[in-house]
Coordinates of C-alpha atoms in Angstrom, one line a residue:
T1 CA -13.2 -6.0 -26.1
C2 CA -10.6 -3.0 -27.3
D3 CA -8.2 -3.3 -30.1
A4 CA -4.5 -1.2 -30.3
P5 CA -2.1 -0.9 -33.6
T6 CA 0.9 -2.7 -33.1
G7 CA 3.7 -1.0 -31.4
S8 CA 1.6 0.8 -28.8
S9 CA -0.7 -0.1 -26.1
K10 CA -4.8 0.9 -24.4
D11 CA -5.8 0.9 -21.3
L12 CA -9.2 -1.2 -20.2
L13 CA -11.2 0.3 -17.2
F14 CA -14.0 -2.1 -15.2
N15 CA -15.7 -1.2 -12.3
L16 CA -16.9 -4.5 -11.0
E17 CA -20.2 -4.4 -9.1
L18 CA -19.6 -6.6 -6.4
D19 CA -21.1 -8.1 -3.3
P20 CA -18.9 -8.6 -0.2
G21 CA -17.2 -11.5 -0.3
D22 CA -14.0 -12.9 -2.2
Y23 CA -13.2 -13.1 -5.3
Q24 CA -10.6 -14.4 -8.2
V25 CA -10.8 -12.1 -11.3
K26 CA -9.6 -14.1 -14.9
V27 CA -8.5 -11.4 -17.6
T28 CA -7.8 -13.2 -20.7
A29 CA -5.9 -11.2 -24.0
L30 CA -3.4 -12.1 -26.3
G31 CA -3.6 -15.7 -25.6
M32 CA -2.7 -15.3 -22.0
D33 CA -5.0 -15.7 -18.7
Y34 CA -3.7 -13.9 -15.9
T35 CA -5.7 -14.1 -12.7
S36 CA -5.8 -11.8 -9.2
Q37 CA -7.1 -11.7 -5.6
L38 CA -9.9 -9.3 -5.1
G39 CA -11.5 -9.0 -1.8
V40 CA -14.6 -6.4 -1.4
G41 CA -16.0 -5.5 1.5
K42 CA -18.8 -4.0 3.2
A43 CA -19.7 -0.5 2.9
E44 CA -19.4 0.8 6.7
G45 CA -17.9 4.5 8.8
K46 CA -17.4 7.3 7.3
P47 CA -13.6 8.3 7.0
S48 CA -12.7 12.4 6.3
L49 CA -9.8 13.9 3.9
Y50 CA -9.1 17.6 4.2
E51 CA -6.1 19.6 3.1
V52 CA -3.5 21.1 6.1
D53 CA -0.3 23.1 5.4
L54 CA 2.1 22.0 8.6
N55 CA 4.7 23.0 7.1
N56 CA 3.5 26.8 6.3
D57 CA 5.7 26.2 3.0
G58 CA 2.3 27.4 0.5
V59 CA 2.1 24.1 0.1
N60 CA -0.7 21.8 1.4
E61 CA -0.6 18.0 2.7
I62 CA -3.7 15.8 2.7
R63 CA -4.9 14.2 5.3
M64 CA -6.9 10.8 5.6
E65 CA -8.7 9.9 9.0
N66 CA -11.2 7.6 10.5
D67 CA -11.3 6.2 13.7
S68 CA -8.8 3.8 13.6
V69 CA -5.6 6.2 11.9
Q70 CA -4.4 9.2 10.6
V71 CA -3.2 9.4 7.4
T72 CA -0.6 12.4 6.1
L73 CA 0.3 12.6 2.4
L74 CA 3.0 14.6 0.7
T75 CA 3.2 15.6 -2.5
T76 CA 6.4 15.7 -2.5
G77 CA 7.6 12.5 -3.6
A78 CA 3.7 11.3 -3.1
R79 CA 4.6 9.8 0.7
V80 CA 2.8 8.7 3.3
I81 CA 4.6 11.1 6.0
E82 CA 2.5 10.1 8.9
Y83 CA 0.6 6.6 9.2
I84 CA -0.5 7.2 13.3
V85 CA -3.0 4.5 15.0
K86 CA -4.9 6.2 17.3
S87 CA -5.4 3.7 20.0
R88 CA -1.1 4.1 20.5
D89 CA -1.1 7.6 19.5
D90 CA 2.1 6.9 17.1
N91 CA 3.4 6.9 13.9
V92 CA 4.6 3.6 12.9
F93 CA 7.0 5.4 10.2
G94 CA 10.4 7.3 11.3
K95 CA 10.0 11.1 10.4
L96 CA 12.8 13.5 9.6
W97 CA 10.3 16.1 7.4
P98 CA 9.8 19.0 7.7
D99 CA 13.5 19.1 9.3
K100 CA 16.1 18.9 7.0
P101 CA 19.5 16.2 7.3
V102 CA 22.3 17.8 9.4
D103 CA 24.5 17.9 5.8
D104 CA 21.2 19.0 3.5
K105 CA 23.9 21.4 1.8
R106 CA 26.5 19.2 1.7
P107 CA 29.0 18.4 -2.1
F108 CA 26.9 16.5 -4.2
R109 CA 23.9 15.7 -1.8
E110 CA 21.5 15.1 -4.6
R111 CA 23.3 11.9 -5.5
G112 CA 22.8 10.5 -2.1
Y113 CA 20.1 9.4 -0.4
Y114 CA 17.9 11.5 1.1
Y115 CA 16.1 11.0 4.2
Y116 CA 12.0 12.8 4.5
G117 CA 10.7 9.5 6.4
G118 CA 7.6 7.9 6.4
F119 CA 6.6 5.3 2.9
E120 CA 8.0 6.3 0.1
D121 CA 9.6 4.3 -3.0
F122 CA 12.9 3.4 -4.1
L123 CA 13.4 4.0 -7.7
G124 CA 16.3 4.4 -9.2
Q125 CA 18.0 6.1 -6.2
A126 CA 19.4 7.8 -5.9
S127 CA 17.4 9.4 -6.6
M128 CA 15.3 10.3 -9.5
E129 CA 12.2 10.4 -7.1
T130 CA 12.7 11.8 -3.6
H131 CA 12.4 15.6 -4.8
Q132 CA 9.8 15.4 -7.5
V133 CA 6.6 17.6 -6.6
Y134 CA 3.5 15.4 -7.9
H135 CA -0.3 16.6 -8.9
A136 CA -3.0 15.6 -7.3
E137 CA -6.7 15.5 -7.5
I138 CA -8.7 14.1 -4.5
L139 CA -10.8 11.8 -6.2
Q140 CA -13.6 11.1 -3.3
G141 CA -13.5 13.1 -0.4
E142 CA -16.5 11.8 1.5
G143 CA -18.5 8.4 1.8
D144 CA -17.1 5.4 3.7
F145 CA -13.4 5.4 1.5
V146 CA -11.8 8.6 0.8
R147 CA -8.9 9.0 -1.8
V148 CA -6.4 10.8 -3.6
R149 CA -4.7 10.5 -7.0
M150 CA -0.9 12.0 -7.6
W151 CA 1.0 11.8 -10.6
T152 CA 3.7 13.2 -12.1
D153 CA 6.4 12.7 -15.1
Y154 CA 9.6 11.4 -15.2
Y155 CA 11.8 12.0 -18.8
G156 CA 8.7 11.1 -20.0
N157 CA 8.1 8.1 -17.6
R158 CA 4.7 8.4 -16.3
L159 CA 4.2 7.1 -11.8
E160 CA 1.3 6.8 -10.4
K161 CA -0.2 6.2 -6.8
T162 CA -4.2 6.0 -5.5
F163 CA -4.1 5.8 -2.0
T164 CA -7.4 4.8 -0.6
L165 CA -8.5 4.5 3.1
Y166 CA -11.6 3.0 4.2
G167 CA -14.3 3.6 7.1
N168 CA -14.4 0.6 9.2
S169 CA -10.5 -0.4 9.6
P170 CA -6.6 1.0 9.9
L171 CA -6.4 -0.8 5.8
L172 CA -4.6 2.1 3.7
E173 CA -4.6 0.3 0.3
L174 CA -1.5 2.0 -2.3
R175 CA -2.1 1.2 -5.9
Y176 CA 0.8 2.1 -8.4
A177 CA 0.2 2.8 -12.0
L178 CA 3.6 3.0 -14.4
K179 CA 3.7 3.5 -17.8
F180 CA 8.0 3.6 -18.7
K181 CA 9.8 3.5 -21.6
N182 CA 12.9 3.9 -20.4
P183 CA 14.4 0.3 -19.8
E184 CA 17.3 1.8 -17.8
A185 CA 14.2 1.9 -15.4
N186 CA 13.6 -1.2 -14.0
I187 CA 13.1 -1.6 -10.6
I188 CA 10.4 0.3 -8.4
A189 CA 10.7 -1.0 -5.0
P190 CA 7.4 0.2 -2.4
D191 CA 9.5 1.4 1.0
P192 CA 8.0 1.5 4.7
L193 CA 10.5 3.5 6.8
L194 CA 9.6 1.6 10.1
E195 CA 10.4 3.0 13.9
L196 CA 7.8 1.7 15.5
G197 CA 7.0 3.1 19.0
M198 CA 9.1 6.0 20.6
E199 CA 11.9 4.9 19.1
H200 CA 13.3 1.6 16.8
W201 CA 15.5 -0.5 19.2
T202 CA 16.2 -4.0 19.9
E203 CA 12.4 -3.9 21.6
D204 CA 11.2 -4.2 17.8
V205 CA 10.5 -8.4 16.3
F206 CA 10.1 -8.3 12.0
T207 CA 8.9 -11.5 10.8
V208 CA 8.9 -12.7 6.8
P209 CA 7.4 -15.3 5.5
G210 CA 9.8 -16.8 4.5
E211 CA 10.4 -20.2 1.9
D212 CA 10.6 -23.2 5.1
S213 CA 9.7 -21.2 7.8
L214 CA 8.3 -17.6 9.5
E215 CA 12.1 -15.4 9.9
E216 CA 12.5 -13.0 12.8
Y217 CA 15.1 -10.7 13.0
R218 CA 15.8 -7.5 15.1
M219 CA 17.9 -4.6 14.9
K220 CA 21.9 -4.3 16.3
P221 CA 22.7 -1.7 17.7
E222 CA 26.0 -1.7 17.1
R223 CA 26.3 -2.6 12.8
Y224 CA 23.8 -1.8 10.5
Y225 CA 23.2 -5.2 8.2
G226 CA 20.2 -6.3 5.2
R227 CA 19.2 -9.9 4.4
I228 CA 17.3 -10.7 1.5
F229 CA 13.8 -13.5 1.3
F230 CA 12.2 -15.5 -1.2
Q231 CA 8.8 -15.1 0.2
K232 CA 6.1 -17.9 0.5
E233 CA 3.5 -15.1 1.4
G234 CA 2.9 -11.5 0.2
W235 CA 3.0 -9.5 3.3
N236 CA 5.8 -8.6 6.3
A237 CA 5.5 -7.5 10.0
G238 CA 6.6 -5.5 12.9
Y239 CA 6.0 -5.5 16.6
D240 CA 6.9 -3.2 19.0
T241 CA 7.1 -6.0 22.3
K242 CA 7.4 -3.1 24.4
E243 CA 4.4 -0.1 23.6
D244 CA 2.4 -3.2 22.0
I245 CA 2.0 -1.7 18.4
T246 CA 2.1 -3.4 14.8
F247 CA 2.9 -2.8 11.2
L248 CA 2.2 -4.9 8.3
G249 CA 2.9 -4.3 4.6
A250 CA 0.8 -6.5 1.9
F251 CA 1.4 -7.5 -1.4
P252 CA 1.1 -10.0 -4.3
V253 CA 3.8 -12.3 -3.8
T254 CA 3.7 -13.1 -7.3
E255 CA 5.1 -10.1 -8.9
P256 CA 8.4 -9.3 -6.7
L257 CA 11.7 -10.7 -7.0
F258 CA 12.7 -10.5 -4.0
M259 CA 11.8 -8.9 -0.6
H260 CA 15.3 -6.7 0.7
M261 CA 15.6 -6.0 4.2
W262 CA 17.7 -2.7 5.5
M263 CA 18.1 -2.5 9.4
N264 CA 19.8 1.3 8.9
H265 CA 22.3 2.9 11.7
P266 CA 23.8 6.6 12.1
V267 CA 27.0 5.6 10.5
N268 CA 25.2 6.0 7.4
K269 CA 25.9 8.8 5.4
D270 CA 23.1 9.2 3.4
A271 CA 20.6 8.5 6.8
H272 CA 22.3 9.3 10.4
L273 CA 19.1 7.2 12.3
Y274 CA 18.3 3.6 13.1
Y275 CA 15.2 2.4 11.2
V276 CA 14.4 -0.6 9.2
E277 CA 12.9 -0.6 5.6
F278 CA 11.1 -4.0 3.6
Q279 CA 11.4 -3.4 0.1
P280 CA 9.6 -5.4 -2.2
W281 CA 12.1 -5.3 -5.3
V282 CA 9.0 -5.2 -8.2
P283 CA 10.0 -5.2 -12.0
I284 CA 8.7 -3.0 -14.3
Y285 CA 7.4 -3.6 -17.5
Q286 CA 8.2 -1.4 -20.0
K287 CA 5.7 0.7 -22.8
S288 CA 2.2 -0.4 -21.1
T289 CA 0.6 0.0 -18.1
M290 CA 1.7 -1.7 -15.5
Y291 CA -0.5 -1.9 -12.3
F292 CA 1.0 -3.2 -8.4
S293 CA -0.6 -3.3 -5.0
Y294 CA 0.1 -2.3 -1.7
Y295 CA -1.8 -2.4 1.8
I296 CA -0.6 -1.1 5.0
W297 CA -2.1 -2.3 8.1
G298 CA -1.5 -0.7 11.9
A299 CA -2.9 -1.5 15.1
G300 CA -2.7 -1.7 19.0
G301 CA -1.6 -5.3 19.5
H302 CA 0.4 -8.9 18.3
W303 CA 1.3 -8.4 14.4
E304 CA -0.8 -12.0 14.2
D305 CA -3.9 -10.3 14.4
G306 CA -3.3 -8.5 11.3
V307 CA -2.1 -11.0 9.3
S308 CA -5.2 -12.0 10.4
A309 CA -7.4 -9.6 9.5
L310 CA -5.3 -9.4 5.8
R311 CA -6.2 -12.8 5.3
K312 CA -9.7 -12.6 5.6
R313 CA -10.3 -9.7 3.8
N314 CA -8.4 -12.0 1.1
L315 CA -5.3 -9.3 1.2
I316 CA -2.8 -12.4 1.7
S317 CA -1.2 -14.0 -1.4
T318 CA 0.3 -17.3 -1.5
R319 CA 2.9 -18.5 -3.7
S320 CA 3.8 -22.3 -4.9
L321 CA 6.5 -23.1 -4.3

């Protein structure tokens, strides 16, 4: 139980000791109920975590690794800058860092989108969070999982991300915790910048579970374009049909307003590359702590295998339409 004065909030932290399995967790407060899915896996494997300065700038990057994947985190923007699938020796994300865009010094550059690559957030672009250096704390450096927390302050608004890599699979979990007070900062969109295989090209197929059926899209080399989706299930997939590599993103489907897809083209004045984004646009609830989880799964093989693996872990959520 918890008491909080009018106009304030308190955090309650629950550490549930559960056997492996699928659960529904129900929370009741102020006469309202909320139920969410929870998947508990068997403790297996021994991932590693270490710090390394990859670009010799005096600021360490954090690397998380297991038998399946190698993940590199930047404290700048609290980004996943690399997610390398070991079986394919491929970073599923596009990456420019540590290089800078060719127009890095153009007038008013700070007011436009700035491409680092990796997995970042769309938050008031351009650009509330792009260059912000986060505080970083290693919460668990050994065992059957490794975990890092990063946090920062944006003008009195706290944004925290907790990254967890488990020992026995490619699963990377990102848990967001936002305590915001500015009403104009009202949307956050977790944002993978995808470049499967050697390059992002027409052999890459992207699949979204729409309201009535699965929808497939490919890039158009001659132009950029975008789409908005209202999804039945909380996932999206990319598959390189030539190099046989999959990216999957999963999230609670009832939380975003919609999914935004963006197929980028080098003519974009702020990002001169081919890549694709899939952003679930999540509303930020003010004056409380709002949580949101996003799951990354990259592997060799077809995307249907990845969806099946996430479904077995109770990480695929469904909306009643």
